[in-house]
Amino acid sequence: MALNQLKTVFFKEFTGYLNNFSVFFIWGIYIAVSLASAFYFGSYFLIDNSGLQSYFRFQPAILALIVPAVTMHLWTDEFRLGTIEFLLSQPVDYFILVLGKFFASWAFCSLMILLVLPLIMVSSFFIDINFLSLFSAFLGTLLLSGAFCAVGCMVSALSSRPVITYLVAFFALWGIISLKFEVLMTWFNLPETLPELNFSALYLNFISGRVSLDAFICFFSLTILALWANTAFISGRNR
Amino acid sequence: MIRISGLSKSFGEVKALDNLSFSAGNGEILALLGPNGAGKTTLIRLMTGLLSPDAGEIFYDDINIMDHRVEALRRIGYVPENSPLYADMTSFDFLSYTAGLRGIKSNVFSRRLEELVEHLGLAPVVNRRIGTLSKGFRHRVGIAAALIHAPEILILDEPSEGLDPNQKYALQKFIKNFSSCGTVILSTHILEDVEAVASRILLLHNGVLIKDTTPARLKYLMPERSLGAAFRRITNGS
């Protein structure tokens, strides 16, 4: 039953994305900014690009800019249109609603990330592509976008104004990628042997072809924490 | 069977509901009557799990909505005020979405959809986008969504707000039909609706239940034999 409800929410949100013309605009901006960064700032033709590092290096910043635009309507529209009353009076666990919306936005972002495939095909004519590195970079980008979608989804439950949720989510994501946990470790006197907890550094590991358990744990923890907070915000509306 | 006991809810300093208790059984049409700000919508939001009470309990049969929200909501069909729906969905897609959320199997959904389209006269709009529908049709789509799972209890918040006299009449007829197999709770301040359909009136004022009676008895409180006069007398003393 819960799985069917999850599928129902997922398909409603996902088809909602695809039926909305503005999503193609978002995809267009994403691909344009990604390609511009790769070729202009990433020295695409000058460095060893076997894993398309020039392309993936800038993804955390680009996703921090784009993901809030994808997630900003998830809950805000429900509040703005009053459909939240319909939705929350259905016999569905709050967490299922949150998960359905989150998976829809993540699936949408995953499709967006796959827009790089034509670039890979073109690049493979003149670059010796390392497919293992490429796979690792894709995996890292998908995990990062998942964590970002969870944060964006959570922020969208805080306001009924899409512009506000966009800005808050953007700054939150920017903070996450800029945050140096080493500073916190020094403050709290944590042992230096603890794994490096810097989202950007962990992501760079992925695009260098190093898939580590630390990175998985870090990205999943952020995702789960944001989803839990989102559920708490939605159920907290009842107080 | 609905049983509410000692229900209270405050918003800051404002006491929206104060120690409210009542019960309702099958076949009853209960009208929550009261002036604006009496606590009708708060009561409905508490009954549909959209708000949590500060004190008191709400039971559907033996299920407490605070402890088993999902299980309790399976028994309820709820039509919020102004039926807020997804404007970009067609009526069919919206009803199908509601059925999915309620875990209704596709064959059961097809059968229920056929029944509801016929009873509520939705045939001309079933494949039209909700955003293009008139208020009356949008309202009927909202009612169809609330009834898709054949609930035992139907809760309507200001159901005839903005409807024309024909649509009001159709809605009243529908409510009476539904009550033969379930309980209806409608919140309203339109006395004409109350007179036409209600079998019982709960009169709320400043969050307090001040009368639990029938329309006929309420009328006989005043020499004019009018619900309006009784309502005015009780709620503002004039």
Coordinates of C-alpha atoms in Angstrom, one line a residue:
Chain A
M1 CA 0.0 0.0 0.0
A2 CA 2.7 2.5 1.0
L3 CA 4.7 1.6 -2.1
N4 CA 1.7 2.3 -4.3
Q5 CA 1.1 5.6 -2.6
L6 CA 4.7 6.5 -3.1
K7 CA 4.4 5.6 -6.8
T8 CA 1.3 7.8 -7.0
V9 CA 3.0 10.8 -5.5
F10 CA 6.1 10.2 -7.6
F11 CA 4.3 10.0 -10.9
K12 CA 2.1 13.0 -10.2
E13 CA 5.1 15.2 -9.4
F14 CA 7.3 13.8 -12.2
T15 CA 4.7 14.1 -14.9
G16 CA 4.0 17.6 -13.5
Y17 CA 7.7 18.5 -14.2
L18 CA 7.5 17.1 -17.8
N19 CA 4.2 18.8 -18.5
N20 CA 5.6 22.2 -17.5
F21 CA 7.4 24.1 -20.3
S22 CA 9.6 25.9 -17.8
V23 CA 11.5 22.7 -17.0
F24 CA 13.0 22.7 -20.5
F25 CA 14.2 26.2 -19.7
I26 CA 15.8 24.9 -16.6
W27 CA 17.4 22.0 -18.5
G28 CA 18.6 24.5 -21.1
I29 CA 20.3 26.8 -18.5
Y30 CA 21.8 23.8 -16.8
I31 CA 23.4 22.4 -20.0
A32 CA 24.5 25.9 -21.2
V33 CA 26.2 26.8 -17.9
S34 CA 27.7 23.3 -17.6
L35 CA 29.2 23.4 -21.1
A36 CA 30.4 27.0 -20.7
S37 CA 32.1 26.2 -17.4
A38 CA 33.7 23.1 -18.9
F39 CA 35.1 24.8 -22.0
Y40 CA 35.8 28.3 -20.7
F41 CA 36.9 27.7 -17.1
G42 CA 37.7 24.0 -17.2
S43 CA 40.3 24.1 -20.0
Y44 CA 38.5 21.3 -21.7
F45 CA 41.0 20.8 -24.5
L46 CA 44.1 21.5 -22.5
I47 CA 44.1 19.0 -19.6
D48 CA 43.8 15.2 -19.4
N49 CA 40.0 14.8 -19.6
S50 CA 39.6 11.1 -19.7
G51 CA 36.9 11.3 -17.0
L52 CA 35.5 14.6 -18.2
Q53 CA 36.8 16.2 -15.1
S54 CA 36.5 19.7 -16.7
Y55 CA 32.8 19.1 -17.0
F56 CA 32.1 17.6 -13.6
R57 CA 34.4 19.9 -11.5
F58 CA 31.9 22.7 -11.6
Q59 CA 28.8 20.6 -10.9
P60 CA 28.5 21.3 -7.2
A61 CA 28.2 25.0 -7.8
I62 CA 26.0 24.6 -10.9
L63 CA 23.7 22.2 -9.1
A64 CA 23.5 24.6 -6.1
L65 CA 22.2 27.1 -8.6
I66 CA 19.8 24.8 -10.6
V67 CA 18.4 22.3 -8.0
P68 CA 16.5 25.0 -6.0
A69 CA 14.7 26.0 -9.2
V70 CA 13.7 22.3 -9.6
T71 CA 12.5 21.9 -6.0
M72 CA 11.1 25.3 -5.1
H73 CA 7.6 24.4 -6.2
L74 CA 7.3 21.0 -4.5
W75 CA 5.6 22.2 -1.3
T76 CA 5.2 25.9 -1.9
D77 CA 2.6 25.3 -4.6
E78 CA 0.6 23.1 -2.3
F79 CA 0.6 25.9 0.3
R80 CA -0.1 28.6 -2.3
L81 CA -3.0 26.8 -4.0
G82 CA -4.4 25.5 -0.8
T83 CA -4.1 21.9 -2.0
I84 CA -2.0 21.1 1.1
E85 CA -5.4 20.6 2.9
F86 CA -6.4 18.0 0.4
L87 CA -3.1 16.3 0.4
L88 CA -2.7 16.1 4.2
S89 CA -6.3 14.9 4.7
Q90 CA -5.5 11.8 2.7
P91 CA -4.6 8.6 4.5
V92 CA -0.9 8.8 3.6
D93 CA 2.1 9.0 6.0
Y94 CA 3.8 12.3 5.8
F95 CA 7.1 10.6 5.1
I96 CA 5.6 8.9 2.0
L97 CA 4.5 12.3 0.6
V98 CA 8.0 13.7 1.3
L99 CA 9.7 10.7 -0.3
G100 CA 7.4 10.8 -3.4
K101 CA 8.2 14.5 -4.0
F102 CA 11.9 14.0 -3.3
F103 CA 12.3 11.0 -5.7
A104 CA 10.4 12.9 -8.4
S105 CA 12.8 15.9 -8.2
W106 CA 15.8 13.6 -8.0
A107 CA 14.6 11.7 -11.1
F108 CA 14.2 14.9 -12.9
C109 CA 17.7 16.1 -11.9
S110 CA 19.1 12.7 -12.9
L111 CA 17.6 13.1 -16.4
M112 CA 19.1 16.6 -16.5
I113 CA 22.6 15.2 -15.5
L114 CA 22.3 12.6 -18.3
L115 CA 22.1 15.5 -20.8
V116 CA 25.9 15.3 -20.8
L117 CA 25.8 12.0 -22.8
P118 CA 26.0 13.7 -26.2
L119 CA 29.1 15.5 -25.0
I120 CA 30.7 12.2 -24.0
M121 CA 29.9 10.7 -27.4
V122 CA 31.4 13.6 -29.2
S123 CA 34.4 13.7 -26.8
S124 CA 35.1 10.0 -27.3
F125 CA 36.2 10.8 -30.9
F126 CA 39.2 12.8 -29.8
I127 CA 39.7 11.8 -26.1
D128 CA 40.6 8.4 -24.7
I129 CA 37.6 8.2 -22.3
N130 CA 38.2 6.3 -19.0
F131 CA 34.7 4.8 -18.5
L132 CA 35.4 3.8 -14.9
S133 CA 36.3 7.4 -13.9
L134 CA 33.3 8.6 -15.9
F135 CA 31.0 6.1 -14.0
S136 CA 32.4 7.3 -10.7
A137 CA 31.9 11.0 -11.6
F138 CA 28.3 10.2 -12.7
L139 CA 27.7 8.4 -9.4
G140 CA 29.1 11.2 -7.4
T141 CA 27.0 13.8 -9.3
L142 CA 23.8 11.7 -8.9
L143 CA 24.4 11.3 -5.1
L144 CA 25.2 15.0 -4.8
S145 CA 22.1 16.0 -6.7
G146 CA 20.1 13.7 -4.5
A147 CA 21.4 15.4 -1.3
F148 CA 20.7 18.8 -2.9
C149 CA 17.2 17.8 -3.9
A150 CA 16.5 16.6 -0.3
V151 CA 17.7 20.0 1.0
G152 CA 15.7 21.9 -1.7
C153 CA 12.6 19.8 -0.9
M154 CA 12.9 20.5 2.8
V155 CA 13.4 24.3 2.2
S156 CA 10.3 24.4 0.0
A157 CA 8.2 23.2 3.0
L158 CA 9.1 26.4 4.9
S159 CA 7.3 29.0 2.8
S160 CA 4.6 29.5 0.3
R161 CA 6.7 31.9 -1.8
P162 CA 8.8 30.1 -4.4
V163 CA 11.3 33.0 -4.8
I164 CA 12.1 32.9 -1.1
T165 CA 12.5 29.1 -1.1
Y166 CA 14.7 29.4 -4.1
L167 CA 17.0 31.9 -2.4
V168 CA 17.1 30.1 0.9
A169 CA 17.8 26.8 -0.8
F170 CA 20.5 28.3 -3.0
F171 CA 22.3 29.9 0.0
A172 CA 21.9 26.7 2.0
L173 CA 23.4 24.6 -0.7
W174 CA 26.2 27.1 -1.3
G175 CA 26.9 26.9 2.4
I176 CA 27.0 23.1 2.3
I177 CA 29.6 23.0 -0.6
S178 CA 31.7 25.7 1.0
L179 CA 31.6 24.4 4.5
K180 CA 35.0 23.1 5.8
F181 CA 34.3 20.6 8.5
E182 CA 38.0 20.8 9.5
V183 CA 37.1 24.1 11.2
L184 CA 34.4 22.4 13.2
M185 CA 36.8 19.5 14.1
T186 CA 39.3 22.1 15.5
W187 CA 36.6 23.9 17.4
F188 CA 35.2 20.7 19.0
N189 CA 38.7 19.2 19.4
L190 CA 37.8 16.2 17.3
P191 CA 40.6 13.7 16.4
E192 CA 42.2 14.4 13.0
T193 CA 41.9 10.8 12.1
L194 CA 38.2 11.3 11.5
P195 CA 37.3 11.2 7.8
E196 CA 37.4 14.4 5.9
L197 CA 33.9 15.9 5.9
N198 CA 34.0 18.4 3.2
F199 CA 31.3 17.9 0.5
S200 CA 33.3 19.5 -2.3
A201 CA 36.4 17.5 -1.4
L202 CA 34.4 14.3 -1.2
Y203 CA 32.8 15.1 -4.6
L204 CA 36.2 15.7 -6.1
N205 CA 37.2 12.2 -5.0
F206 CA 34.4 10.9 -7.1
I207 CA 35.4 12.7 -10.2
S208 CA 39.0 11.5 -9.8
G209 CA 37.6 8.0 -9.9
R210 CA 37.8 7.3 -6.2
V211 CA 34.6 6.0 -4.7
S212 CA 34.9 6.0 -0.9
L213 CA 32.6 4.9 1.9
D214 CA 33.1 8.3 3.6
A215 CA 31.5 10.1 0.6
F216 CA 28.6 7.7 0.5
I217 CA 27.9 8.1 4.2
C218 CA 28.3 11.8 4.0
F219 CA 25.9 12.3 1.1
F220 CA 23.3 9.8 2.4
S221 CA 23.4 11.3 5.8
L222 CA 22.7 14.8 4.4
T223 CA 19.8 13.3 2.3
I224 CA 18.2 11.4 5.2
L225 CA 18.6 14.3 7.6
A226 CA 16.9 16.7 5.1
L227 CA 14.1 14.3 4.4
W228 CA 13.6 13.8 8.1
A229 CA 13.5 17.5 8.7
N230 CA 11.1 17.9 5.8
T231 CA 8.7 15.4 7.3
A232 CA 9.0 17.1 10.7
F233 CA 8.1 20.5 9.1
I234 CA 5.1 19.0 7.3
S235 CA 3.7 17.2 10.4
G236 CA 4.6 20.2 12.5
R237 CA 2.0 22.2 10.6
N238 CA -0.6 20.4 12.7
R239 CA 0.5 21.9 15.9
Chain B
M1 CA -19.8 6.6 14.6
I2 CA -17.9 9.8 15.6
R3 CA -17.2 10.6 19.3
I4 CA -15.6 13.8 20.4
S5 CA -14.8 14.5 24.0
G6 CA -13.3 17.5 25.8
L7 CA -11.9 19.0 22.6
S8 CA -10.0 22.3 23.1
K9 CA -7.7 24.3 20.8
S10 CA -6.1 27.7 21.2
F11 CA -4.1 29.8 18.8
G12 CA -1.9 31.9 21.1
E13 CA -4.2 33.8 23.4
V14 CA -7.3 33.0 21.3
K15 CA -9.4 30.1 22.4
A16 CA -10.8 28.7 19.2
L17 CA -12.5 25.7 20.8
D18 CA -13.3 25.1 24.4
N19 CA -14.1 21.7 25.9
L20 CA -16.3 20.5 23.0
S21 CA -18.0 17.1 23.2
F22 CA -20.6 15.4 21.0
S23 CA -21.1 12.2 19.1
A24 CA -22.9 11.4 15.8
G25 CA -24.1 8.1 14.3
N26 CA -25.0 6.7 11.0
G27 CA -27.7 8.4 9.1
E28 CA -27.3 11.8 10.8
I29 CA -26.7 15.1 9.0
L30 CA -25.0 17.3 11.5
A31 CA -24.8 21.0 10.7
L32 CA -22.0 23.0 12.5
L33 CA -23.6 26.4 12.7
G34 CA -22.2 29.6 14.0
P35 CA -21.0 33.1 13.1
N36 CA -17.6 33.7 11.6
G37 CA -14.9 32.9 14.1
A38 CA -17.2 30.5 16.1
G39 CA -14.7 27.6 15.7
K40 CA -16.4 25.6 12.9
T41 CA -13.4 25.4 10.6
T42 CA -11.0 24.7 13.5
L43 CA -13.3 21.8 14.6
I44 CA -13.3 20.4 11.0
R45 CA -9.5 20.8 10.7
L46 CA -9.2 18.9 14.0
M47 CA -11.6 16.2 12.8
T48 CA -9.6 15.7 9.6
G49 CA -6.2 15.5 11.3
L50 CA -5.0 18.9 9.9
L51 CA -4.6 20.3 13.4
S52 CA -3.8 18.7 16.7
P53 CA -6.0 19.5 19.7
D54 CA -4.5 21.0 22.9
A55 CA -6.8 18.7 24.9
G56 CA -9.5 16.1 24.1
E57 CA -10.0 13.2 21.8
I58 CA -11.6 12.4 18.5
F59 CA -12.7 8.8 17.8
Y60 CA -14.0 7.3 14.6
D61 CA -15.5 4.1 15.9
D62 CA -12.7 3.1 18.2
I63 CA -9.9 4.8 16.3
N64 CA -8.3 7.8 17.8
I65 CA -7.2 10.1 15.0
M66 CA -4.3 11.4 17.1
D67 CA -2.8 7.9 17.6
H68 CA -3.9 6.4 14.2
R69 CA -4.2 9.3 11.8
V70 CA -3.9 7.2 8.6
E71 CA -6.4 4.6 9.8
A72 CA -8.9 7.2 10.9
L73 CA -8.6 9.2 7.6
R74 CA -9.5 6.1 5.6
R75 CA -13.0 6.4 7.0
I76 CA -13.4 10.1 6.1
G77 CA -14.2 12.0 2.9
Y78 CA -13.4 15.6 3.3
V79 CA -14.3 18.6 1.0
P80 CA -12.4 21.7 2.1
E81 CA -13.9 25.2 1.7
N82 CA -13.7 26.3 -1.9
S83 CA -12.4 22.8 -3.0
P84 CA -8.8 23.7 -3.6
L85 CA -7.7 21.4 -6.5
Y86 CA -4.8 21.0 -8.9
A87 CA -5.8 23.4 -11.8
D88 CA -3.5 21.8 -14.3
M89 CA -4.8 18.2 -13.9
T90 CA -7.9 16.9 -15.6
S91 CA -10.8 15.8 -13.5
F92 CA -10.0 12.2 -14.4
D93 CA -6.3 12.5 -13.5
F94 CA -7.2 14.2 -10.2
L95 CA -9.7 11.4 -9.2
S96 CA -7.2 8.8 -10.3
Y97 CA -4.5 10.5 -8.2
T98 CA -6.8 10.6 -5.2
A99 CA -7.6 6.9 -5.7
G100 CA -3.9 6.1 -5.8
L101 CA -3.3 8.0 -2.6
R102 CA -6.1 6.0 -1.0
G103 CA -4.7 2.7 -2.3
I104 CA -7.8 1.9 -4.4
K105 CA -7.3 -0.8 -7.0
S106 CA -7.8 0.1 -10.6
N107 CA -10.9 -2.1 -11.2
V108 CA -12.6 -0.7 -8.0
F109 CA -11.6 2.8 -9.2
S110 CA -13.2 2.3 -12.6
R111 CA -16.4 1.2 -11.0
R112 CA -16.5 4.0 -8.4
L113 CA -15.6 6.6 -11.1
E114 CA -18.5 5.4 -13.2
E115 CA -20.9 5.7 -10.3
L116 CA -19.7 9.2 -9.2
V117 CA -19.7 10.6 -12.8
E118 CA -23.3 9.5 -13.1
H119 CA -24.5 10.7 -9.6
L120 CA -22.6 14.0 -9.7
G121 CA -23.2 14.7 -13.4
L122 CA -19.5 14.9 -14.2
A123 CA -19.6 13.4 -17.6
P124 CA -19.1 16.6 -19.6
V125 CA -16.0 17.6 -17.6
V126 CA -14.3 14.3 -16.8
N127 CA -11.5 14.9 -19.4
R128 CA -11.3 18.7 -18.9
R129 CA -8.6 20.5 -17.0
I130 CA -9.8 21.5 -13.5
G131 CA -8.6 25.1 -14.1
T132 CA -11.1 25.5 -16.9
L133 CA -14.1 24.3 -14.9
S134 CA -16.8 26.5 -13.4
K135 CA -17.0 26.8 -9.6
G136 CA -19.9 24.4 -9.4
F137 CA -18.2 21.7 -11.4
R138 CA -14.9 22.2 -9.5
H139 CA -16.9 21.7 -6.3
R140 CA -18.4 18.5 -7.7
V141 CA -15.0 17.2 -8.6
G142 CA -13.9 17.9 -5.0
I143 CA -16.9 16.0 -3.7
A144 CA -16.2 13.1 -6.1
A145 CA -12.6 12.9 -4.8
A146 CA -13.9 12.8 -1.2
L147 CA -16.3 10.0 -2.1
I148 CA -14.0 7.9 -4.3
H149 CA -13.3 5.4 -1.5
A150 CA -16.9 5.2 -0.4
P151 CA -16.3 6.8 3.1
E152 CA -18.5 6.2 6.1
I153 CA -18.2 9.9 7.1
L154 CA -18.4 12.9 4.8
I155 CA -17.2 16.2 6.1
L156 CA -18.0 19.4 4.1
D157 CA -16.7 22.8 5.0
E158 CA -19.0 25.6 3.7
P159 CA -20.2 23.4 0.9
S160 CA -22.6 25.8 -0.8
E161 CA -20.4 28.8 -0.8
G162 CA -20.5 30.4 -4.3
L163 CA -23.0 27.9 -5.8
D164 CA -26.0 29.0 -7.8
P165 CA -29.5 28.0 -6.5
N166 CA -29.7 25.0 -8.9
Q167 CA -26.3 23.7 -7.8
K168 CA -27.3 24.3 -4.2
Y169 CA -30.4 22.2 -4.7
A170 CA -28.4 19.4 -6.3
L171 CA -25.9 19.4 -3.5
Q172 CA -28.7 19.3 -0.8
K173 CA -30.2 16.3 -2.6
F174 CA -26.9 14.6 -2.8
I175 CA -26.2 15.1 0.9
K176 CA -29.6 13.6 1.8
N177 CA -28.9 10.6 -0.4
F178 CA -25.4 10.1 1.1
S179 CA -26.8 10.2 4.7
S180 CA -28.8 7.0 4.0
C181 CA -25.5 5.1 4.2
G182 CA -23.2 7.3 6.3
T183 CA -22.8 10.4 8.5
V184 CA -22.5 13.9 7.1
I185 CA -21.0 16.8 8.9
L186 CA -21.3 20.1 7.3
S187 CA -20.0 23.4 8.5
T188 CA -22.0 26.4 7.3
H189 CA -23.4 29.8 8.2
I190 CA -26.1 29.5 5.6
L191 CA -29.4 28.8 7.4
E192 CA -31.2 27.8 4.2
D193 CA -28.8 24.8 3.9
V194 CA -29.3 23.8 7.5
E195 CA -33.1 23.9 7.2
A196 CA -33.0 21.9 4.0
V197 CA -30.8 19.0 5.0
A198 CA -29.7 18.9 8.6
S199 CA -31.1 16.4 11.1
R200 CA -29.2 18.0 13.9
I201 CA -27.6 21.4 14.6
L202 CA -24.5 22.1 16.7
L203 CA -24.5 25.8 17.4
L204 CA -21.0 27.1 18.1
H205 CA -20.2 30.5 19.5
N206 CA -16.8 31.8 20.5
G207 CA -15.5 28.2 20.5
V208 CA -18.2 26.9 22.8
L209 CA -21.0 24.5 21.9
I210 CA -24.0 26.4 23.0
K211 CA -26.8 24.3 21.5
D212 CA -27.1 20.7 20.4
T213 CA -30.6 20.4 19.0
T214 CA -32.7 19.8 15.9
P215 CA -33.7 22.5 13.3
A216 CA -37.3 22.2 14.3
R217 CA -36.6 22.7 18.0
L218 CA -34.3 25.6 17.3
K219 CA -37.0 27.3 15.3
Y220 CA -39.5 26.9 18.1
L221 CA -37.3 28.9 20.5
M222 CA -38.6 32.1 18.9
P223 CA -42.1 33.3 18.4
E224 CA -41.3 34.0 14.7
R225 CA -40.6 30.3 14.2
S226 CA -37.5 31.1 12.3
L227 CA -34.0 29.7 12.4
G228 CA -32.5 33.1 11.5
A229 CA -34.2 34.8 14.5
A230 CA -33.1 32.0 16.9
F231 CA -29.5 32.2 15.5
R232 CA -29.4 35.9 16.0
R233 CA -30.8 35.7 19.5
I234 CA -28.4 33.0 20.6
T235 CA -25.2 34.3 19.0
N236 CA -25.5 38.0 19.8
G237 CA -28.4 38.2 22.2
S238 CA -30.5 40.5 20.1

